[in-house]
Coordinates of C-alpha atoms in Angstrom, one line a residue:
X1 CA 0.0 0.0 0.0
X2 CA 3.0 2.3 0.0
X3 CA 2.3 3.2 -3.6
X4 CA -0.9 4.9 -2.4
X5 CA 1.2 7.5 -0.5
X6 CA 3.2 8.7 -3.5
X7 CA 0.5 10.7 -5.2
X8 CA -0.6 13.3 -2.6
X9 CA -1.9 16.6 -3.6
X10 CA -4.4 15.9 -6.4
X11 CA -8.1 16.4 -6.9
X12 CA -10.7 14.2 -8.6
X13 CA -14.3 14.4 -9.7
X14 CA -16.7 11.6 -10.2
X15 CA -18.7 11.9 -13.4
X16 CA -21.9 9.9 -13.8
X17 CA -22.0 10.2 -17.5
X18 CA -18.9 8.2 -18.1
X19 CA -18.1 6.6 -14.6
X20 CA -14.4 7.7 -14.7
X21 CA -12.4 9.6 -12.2
X22 CA -11.2 13.0 -13.4
X23 CA -8.7 15.0 -11.5
X24 CA -8.6 18.8 -11.7
X25 CA -6.8 21.7 -10.0
X26 CA -8.4 24.7 -8.5
X27 CA -8.3 27.0 -11.4
X28 CA -7.8 25.3 -14.8
X29 CA -7.3 21.8 -16.3
X30 CA -4.0 21.6 -18.2
X31 CA -3.2 19.1 -20.9
X32 CA -1.7 16.0 -19.5
X33 CA 1.5 16.1 -21.6
X34 CA 2.4 19.6 -20.5
X35 CA 4.0 21.0 -17.4
X36 CA 1.7 22.5 -14.9
X37 CA 1.0 26.1 -15.6
X38 CA 0.7 28.8 -13.1
X39 CA -2.9 29.4 -12.1
X40 CA -5.0 32.3 -13.3
X41 CA -5.8 35.2 -11.0
X42 CA -9.4 35.0 -10.0
X43 CA -10.4 36.1 -6.5
X44 CA -8.9 34.1 -3.6
X45 CA -12.4 33.1 -2.5
X46 CA -15.0 31.7 -4.8
X47 CA -18.0 33.8 -4.1
X48 CA -20.1 32.9 -7.2
X49 CA -21.9 29.7 -8.1
X50 CA -20.7 27.4 -5.4
X51 CA -22.6 24.2 -5.7
X52 CA -23.6 22.2 -2.6
X53 CA -25.6 19.8 -4.6
X54 CA -24.7 16.0 -4.8
X55 CA -25.2 16.1 -8.5
X56 CA -24.1 19.2 -10.4
X57 CA -24.4 19.5 -14.3
X58 CA -21.2 20.8 -15.9
X59 CA -22.2 23.8 -18.0
X60 CA -22.3 23.2 -21.9
X61 CA -21.4 19.6 -21.5
X62 CA -23.1 16.1 -21.0
X63 CA -21.2 15.5 -17.8
X64 CA -22.6 15.5 -14.2
X65 CA -20.1 16.5 -11.5
X66 CA -20.8 14.4 -8.4
X67 CA -18.1 15.3 -5.9
X68 CA -14.6 16.8 -5.4
X69 CA -12.0 15.1 -3.2
X70 CA -8.3 15.7 -2.6
X71 CA -6.8 12.3 -2.7
X72 CA -3.7 10.2 -2.8
X73 CA -4.0 7.9 -5.9
X74 CA -3.4 7.7 -9.6
X75 CA -6.3 8.3 -11.9
X76 CA -7.1 8.9 -15.6
X77 CA -6.2 12.6 -15.7
X78 CA -3.9 14.2 -13.3
X79 CA -3.3 17.9 -12.5
X80 CA -0.7 18.8 -9.9
X81 CA -1.7 21.4 -7.4
X82 CA 0.5 24.5 -7.5
X83 CA 2.8 24.9 -4.5
X84 CA 1.5 27.0 -1.6
X85 CA -2.1 26.7 -2.9
X86 CA -4.6 26.0 -0.2
X87 CA -7.6 25.3 -2.3
X88 CA -11.1 25.1 -0.9
X89 CA -13.1 24.8 -4.2
X90 CA -12.3 23.2 -7.6
X91 CA -13.8 23.4 -11.1
X92 CA -13.5 21.9 -14.6
X93 CA -13.5 23.9 -17.8
X94 CA -14.8 22.4 -21.1
X95 CA -11.8 23.7 -23.0
X96 CA -8.2 23.6 -21.5
X97 CA -7.4 27.2 -22.5
X98 CA -10.7 28.8 -21.7
X99 CA -10.6 31.7 -19.4
X100 CA -12.7 31.3 -16.2
X101 CA -16.1 32.9 -16.6
X102 CA -18.2 34.5 -13.9
X103 CA -20.9 31.8 -14.0
X104 CA -18.4 28.9 -13.7
X105 CA -19.6 26.3 -11.3
X106 CA -17.3 25.5 -8.3
X107 CA -17.5 22.5 -6.1
X108 CA -16.2 22.4 -2.5
X109 CA -13.4 20.0 -1.7
X110 CA -14.9 17.4 0.6
X111 CA -11.7 16.4 2.4
X112 CA -8.3 17.9 2.9
X113 CA -4.7 16.6 2.5
X114 CA -3.6 14.5 5.5
X115 CA -0.2 14.4 7.1
X116 CA 0.3 10.6 7.0
X117 CA -1.3 9.9 10.4
X118 CA -4.6 8.8 9.1
X119 CA -5.2 6.1 11.6
X120 CA -5.1 8.5 14.6
X121 CA -7.6 10.9 12.9
X122 CA -10.2 8.3 11.8
X123 CA -13.7 9.1 13.3
X124 CA -15.2 5.7 12.7
X125 CA -14.1 2.1 12.7
X126 CA -16.9 0.8 10.4
X127 CA -19.1 2.6 7.8
X128 CA -21.7 0.8 5.8
X129 CA -22.4 2.2 2.2
X130 CA -25.8 1.4 0.9
X131 CA -27.0 2.4 -2.6
X132 CA -29.6 3.2 -3.8
X133 CA -33.1 3.9 -2.5
X134 CA -35.6 4.6 -5.2
X135 CA -39.2 4.1 -6.2
X136 CA -41.7 3.3 -3.5
X137 CA -39.4 1.2 -1.4
X138 CA -41.1 1.1 2.0
X139 CA -39.8 -2.1 3.7
X140 CA -39.5 -0.3 7.1
X141 CA -39.3 -3.4 9.3
X142 CA -36.4 -5.1 7.5
X143 CA -34.7 -1.7 7.2
X144 CA -34.8 -1.0 10.9
X145 CA -33.8 -4.5 11.8
X146 CA -30.8 -4.5 9.5
X147 CA -29.6 -1.1 10.7
X148 CA -30.0 -2.1 14.4
X149 CA -28.2 -5.4 13.6
X150 CA -25.3 -3.4 12.2
X151 CA -25.3 -1.2 15.3
X152 CA -24.9 -4.4 17.5
X153 CA -22.1 -5.5 15.2
X154 CA -20.1 -2.3 15.8
X155 CA -21.0 -0.2 12.8
X156 CA -20.6 3.6 13.6
X157 CA -22.1 5.1 10.5
X158 CA -24.5 4.1 7.6
X159 CA -24.4 6.2 4.4
X160 CA -27.5 5.9 2.2
X161 CA -28.0 7.4 -1.3
X162 CA -31.7 8.3 -1.5
X163 CA -33.5 9.0 -4.9
X164 CA -36.9 8.4 -3.4
X165 CA -38.6 6.1 -0.9
X166 CA -42.0 5.4 0.7
X167 CA -43.5 7.7 3.3
X168 CA -43.0 5.4 6.4
X169 CA -39.4 4.7 5.4
X170 CA -38.8 8.4 5.0
X171 CA -39.9 9.0 8.6
X172 CA -37.5 6.4 9.8
X173 CA -34.6 7.9 7.8
X174 CA -35.3 11.4 9.2
X175 CA -35.2 9.9 12.7
X176 CA -32.0 8.1 12.1
X177 CA -30.4 11.2 10.6
X178 CA -31.4 13.3 13.6
X179 CA -29.7 10.8 15.8
X180 CA -26.6 10.8 13.7
X181 CA -26.3 7.1 13.0
X182 CA -27.4 7.5 9.3
X183 CA -26.1 9.9 6.8
X184 CA -28.6 10.4 4.0
X185 CA -27.1 11.7 0.7
X186 CA -29.8 13.1 -1.6
X187 CA -29.4 11.4 -5.0
X188 CA -31.8 13.0 -7.5
X189 CA -30.2 11.2 -10.5
X190 CA -33.7 10.8 -12.1
X191 CA -33.9 14.6 -12.5
X192 CA -30.9 14.6 -14.8
X193 CA -31.0 11.1 -16.5
X194 CA -33.4 8.3 -17.2
X195 CA -31.9 5.6 -14.8
X196 CA -32.6 1.8 -15.3
X197 CA -34.5 0.4 -12.4
X198 CA -32.7 -3.0 -12.5
X199 CA -29.1 -4.2 -12.7
X200 CA -29.5 -6.1 -16.1
X201 CA -29.1 -3.7 -19.0
X202 CA -30.6 -5.9 -21.5
X203 CA -34.0 -5.8 -19.6
X204 CA -34.0 -2.4 -17.9
X205 CA -32.0 -0.2 -20.4
X206 CA -31.9 3.5 -19.3
X207 CA -29.2 6.2 -19.6
X208 CA -27.4 5.2 -16.5
X209 CA -27.0 1.8 -14.8
X210 CA -29.3 1.2 -11.7
X211 CA -29.7 4.7 -10.5
X212 CA -25.9 5.3 -10.8
X213 CA -25.0 2.6 -8.4
X214 CA -21.4 2.4 -9.4
X215 CA -20.9 6.1 -8.9
X216 CA -22.5 6.1 -5.4
X217 CA -20.3 3.1 -4.3
X218 CA -17.1 4.9 -5.4
X219 CA -18.3 8.2 -3.9
X220 CA -19.0 6.6 -0.5
X221 CA -15.5 5.1 -0.5
X222 CA -13.9 8.4 -1.1
X223 CA -16.4 10.1 1.3
X224 CA -15.3 7.7 4.0
X225 CA -11.5 7.6 3.1
X226 CA -10.3 10.0 5.8
X227 CA -12.9 9.1 8.4
X228 CA -13.4 5.4 8.6
X229 CA -11.0 2.4 9.0
X230 CA -13.2 0.0 7.1
X231 CA -16.2 0.4 4.7
X232 CA -18.8 -2.3 4.0
X233 CA -20.3 -2.2 0.5
X234 CA -23.6 -4.0 0.4
X235 CA -27.4 -3.6 -0.1
X236 CA -30.1 -2.9 2.5
X237 CA -31.3 -6.5 2.3
X238 CA -27.9 -7.9 3.1
X239 CA -26.1 -8.2 6.5
X240 CA -22.4 -9.0 6.6
X241 CA -22.5 -11.4 9.5
X242 CA -19.5 -12.8 11.4
X243 CA -20.1 -16.4 12.4
X244 CA -17.1 -16.9 14.8
X245 CA -17.2 -13.5 16.5
X246 CA -20.0 -11.4 17.9
X247 CA -18.9 -8.1 16.3
X248 CA -16.9 -6.9 13.3
X249 CA -13.9 -5.6 15.1
X250 CA -12.5 -8.9 16.5
X251 CA -13.3 -10.4 13.0
X252 CA -11.2 -7.8 11.3
X253 CA -8.4 -7.9 13.8
X254 CA -8.1 -11.7 13.2
X255 CA -8.3 -11.3 9.4
X256 CA -5.6 -8.5 9.4
X257 CA -3.3 -10.7 11.6
X258 CA -3.7 -13.7 9.3
X259 CA -3.6 -11.7 6.0
X260 CA -1.4 -8.7 6.4
X261 CA -1.2 -6.0 3.6
X262 CA -4.8 -7.0 2.6
X263 CA -7.1 -4.1 1.8
X264 CA -10.1 -6.0 0.3
X265 CA -12.1 -8.7 1.9
X266 CA -14.7 -10.6 -0.2
X267 CA -17.7 -12.0 1.7
X268 CA -19.7 -14.7 0.1
X269 CA -23.4 -14.1 -0.5
X270 CA -26.0 -16.6 0.9
X271 CA -29.7 -16.2 0.1
X272 CA -32.3 -16.7 2.8
X273 CA -35.6 -17.2 0.8
X274 CA -39.0 -15.9 1.8
X275 CA -41.4 -17.4 4.3
X276 CA -40.2 -21.0 4.7
X277 CA -40.6 -20.9 8.5
X278 CA -42.7 -23.9 9.8
X279 CA -45.5 -23.1 12.1
X280 CA -44.0 -25.5 14.6
X281 CA -40.7 -23.4 14.8
X282 CA -42.0 -20.5 16.7
X283 CA -38.6 -19.0 17.7
X284 CA -38.0 -15.5 19.1
X285 CA -40.3 -13.9 16.6
X286 CA -42.3 -10.9 17.7
X287 CA -45.3 -9.4 15.8
X288 CA -44.8 -5.9 14.5
X289 CA -48.4 -5.3 13.4
X290 CA -49.0 -2.3 11.2
X291 CA -45.3 -1.9 10.3
X292 CA -44.6 -2.2 6.6
X293 CA -42.2 -4.8 5.5
X294 CA -41.3 -8.2 6.7
X295 CA -39.5 -9.7 9.7
X296 CA -36.0 -10.9 8.8
X297 CA -36.0 -13.1 12.0
X298 CA -38.3 -15.4 10.0
X299 CA -35.6 -16.1 7.4
X300 CA -33.9 -19.0 9.0
X301 CA -33.4 -21.3 6.0
X302 CA -30.3 -20.7 3.8
X303 CA -29.5 -21.8 0.2
X304 CA -26.1 -23.4 -0.5
X305 CA -24.4 -21.3 -3.2
X306 CA -23.6 -23.1 -6.5
X307 CA -19.8 -22.6 -6.5
X308 CA -19.3 -24.3 -9.9
X309 CA -20.5 -21.0 -11.5
X310 CA -19.8 -17.4 -10.7
X311 CA -21.1 -16.5 -7.3
X312 CA -21.2 -12.9 -6.1
X313 CA -19.5 -11.5 -3.1
X314 CA -19.8 -8.2 -1.3
X315 CA -17.0 -6.3 0.2
X316 CA -15.3 -5.1 3.3
X317 CA -12.5 -2.7 2.3
X318 CA -10.0 -0.4 3.8
X319 CA -11.0 2.7 1.8
X320 CA -7.5 4.0 1.5
X321 CA -6.4 0.9 -0.3
X322 CA -9.2 1.2 -3.1
X323 CA -8.9 3.4 -6.1
X324 CA -12.1 2.2 -8.0
X325 CA -14.7 -0.4 -7.2
X326 CA -17.6 -2.2 -8.9
X327 CA -20.4 -3.9 -7.0
X328 CA -18.9 -7.4 -6.4
X329 CA -15.3 -6.7 -7.2
X330 CA -12.7 -4.0 -6.6
X331 CA -11.4 -2.8 -10.1
X332 CA -8.3 -0.9 -9.0
X333 CA -6.7 -1.3 -5.6
X334 CA -3.4 -1.3 -3.6
X335 CA -2.4 -4.3 -1.6
X336 CA -4.0 -7.8 -1.6
X337 CA -7.5 -9.2 -1.5
X338 CA -8.9 -12.3 0.4
X339 CA -12.0 -14.3 0.1
X340 CA -13.3 -14.9 3.6
X341 CA -14.5 -18.5 4.3
X342 CA -18.3 -18.6 4.8
X343 CA -17.8 -20.4 8.2
X344 CA -16.0 -17.2 9.4
X345 CA -18.3 -14.6 7.8
X346 CA -21.0 -14.7 5.2
X347 CA -23.8 -12.4 3.9
X348 CA -27.3 -13.0 5.2
X349 CA -29.2 -11.9 2.2
X350 CA -33.0 -11.7 2.7
X351 CA -34.6 -10.4 -0.6
X352 CA -38.2 -9.4 -0.7
X353 CA -38.7 -12.3 -3.2
X354 CA -36.8 -14.8 -5.2
X355 CA -37.4 -16.1 -8.7
X356 CA -38.5 -19.5 -7.5
X357 CA -39.2 -21.1 -4.1
X358 CA -36.5 -23.7 -3.3
X359 CA -37.3 -27.1 -1.9
X360 CA -37.1 -26.9 1.9
X361 CA -35.3 -30.2 2.2
X362 CA -32.3 -28.8 0.2
X363 CA -31.9 -25.8 2.5
X364 CA -29.8 -25.4 5.6
X365 CA -31.3 -24.1 8.9
X366 CA -29.4 -21.0 10.0
X367 CA -30.7 -19.1 13.0
X368 CA -27.5 -16.9 13.5
X369 CA -29.7 -13.8 13.8
X370 CA -31.6 -15.3 16.7
X371 CA -28.3 -15.0 18.8
X372 CA -28.9 -11.2 18.9
X373 CA -32.6 -11.1 19.5
X374 CA -32.3 -10.2 23.1
X375 CA -30.9 -6.8 22.1
X376 CA -32.2 -6.6 18.5
X377 CA -35.9 -6.8 19.2
X378 CA -36.0 -3.9 22.0
X379 CA -33.6 -1.7 19.9
X380 CA -35.9 -2.2 16.8
X381 CA -39.0 -1.4 18.9
X382 CA -37.3 1.7 20.1
X383 CA -36.4 3.2 16.7
X384 CA -39.8 2.3 15.3
X385 CA -41.5 4.0 18.2
X386 CA -39.2 7.0 18.0
X387 CA -40.2 7.5 14.3
X388 CA -43.9 7.2 15.2
X389 CA -44.2 3.9 13.4
X390 CA -45.0 1.6 16.4
X391 CA -47.9 2.6 18.6
X392 CA -48.5 -0.5 20.8

């Protein structure tokens, strides 16, 4: 990972139109094959057209600027920051020799250059990045249970990219945001493009894949780079669950000891299908009447993955070791990666529905979630009641 420290003092943008990282300096974007010119002389403070939006159209182009970060890695276009320049905002120009115009849009830099002592300055140990909420998704009960399960596992912050959601889930998100456990990032991608509503392009088409999922995952890694030791990349219907430890920190301490210089840990996906609980298996299952969604504590039967074909994983990463990620694999990284054995940690994936209902006899009973019910049930009741969604 030493290579990651060699490229300090650069900026990058995320562009949803092309899904590439573009780096820019404060005042202009020079040609790559030329030396860095001295910056022009606009005011020292950028008083006009400062964008605080999460998606900002770049004037007279088809690109959407998503974020600006000062970072430490190599990217497609590099522009060195002039010495003694303490920039707070950054912009891109459509033409490299164009003079900055008064209506030029500037983005604030979301992080600052570090001094190499990142570990002492990190605010969180674990951040979960979830993308994306859209449509009328209103599965409040599973959502609350999953977030409270992550809290029990030691997660400090959950970042959610929200295009839209149902009214009850919106109340829950507001409550979590006020508490500080959830950071909701507005993601109005549907105001700029026609996003596909599914992951398979041949079926769902659209201008941008799955509401810009690739962009939000990368943005969340960079958003967390200087404040979180680990980042978990997964969906809201998935829980990255340790099976030999009761929380994530001892799990990661063990994995780091056994696999030094590893920045990416791949966790195998295991599907827990819908409503296969037998009536004779009561278990610790409370009734949340009137709360939209389903109870994940009823998902106690697990499918065995078919490892003879490609089987997806989700990720636990050290964000400073990642340059670019996809959904199931890291595309560019520093250091090593390791597939965690499923008996150590696996994903409890409880989708709303599955294409077909598997035969019960071919499934494995897995009640790992029940080990946490003594704390999970009252904490779920508390957050639902606080949001005004549980009245009894």
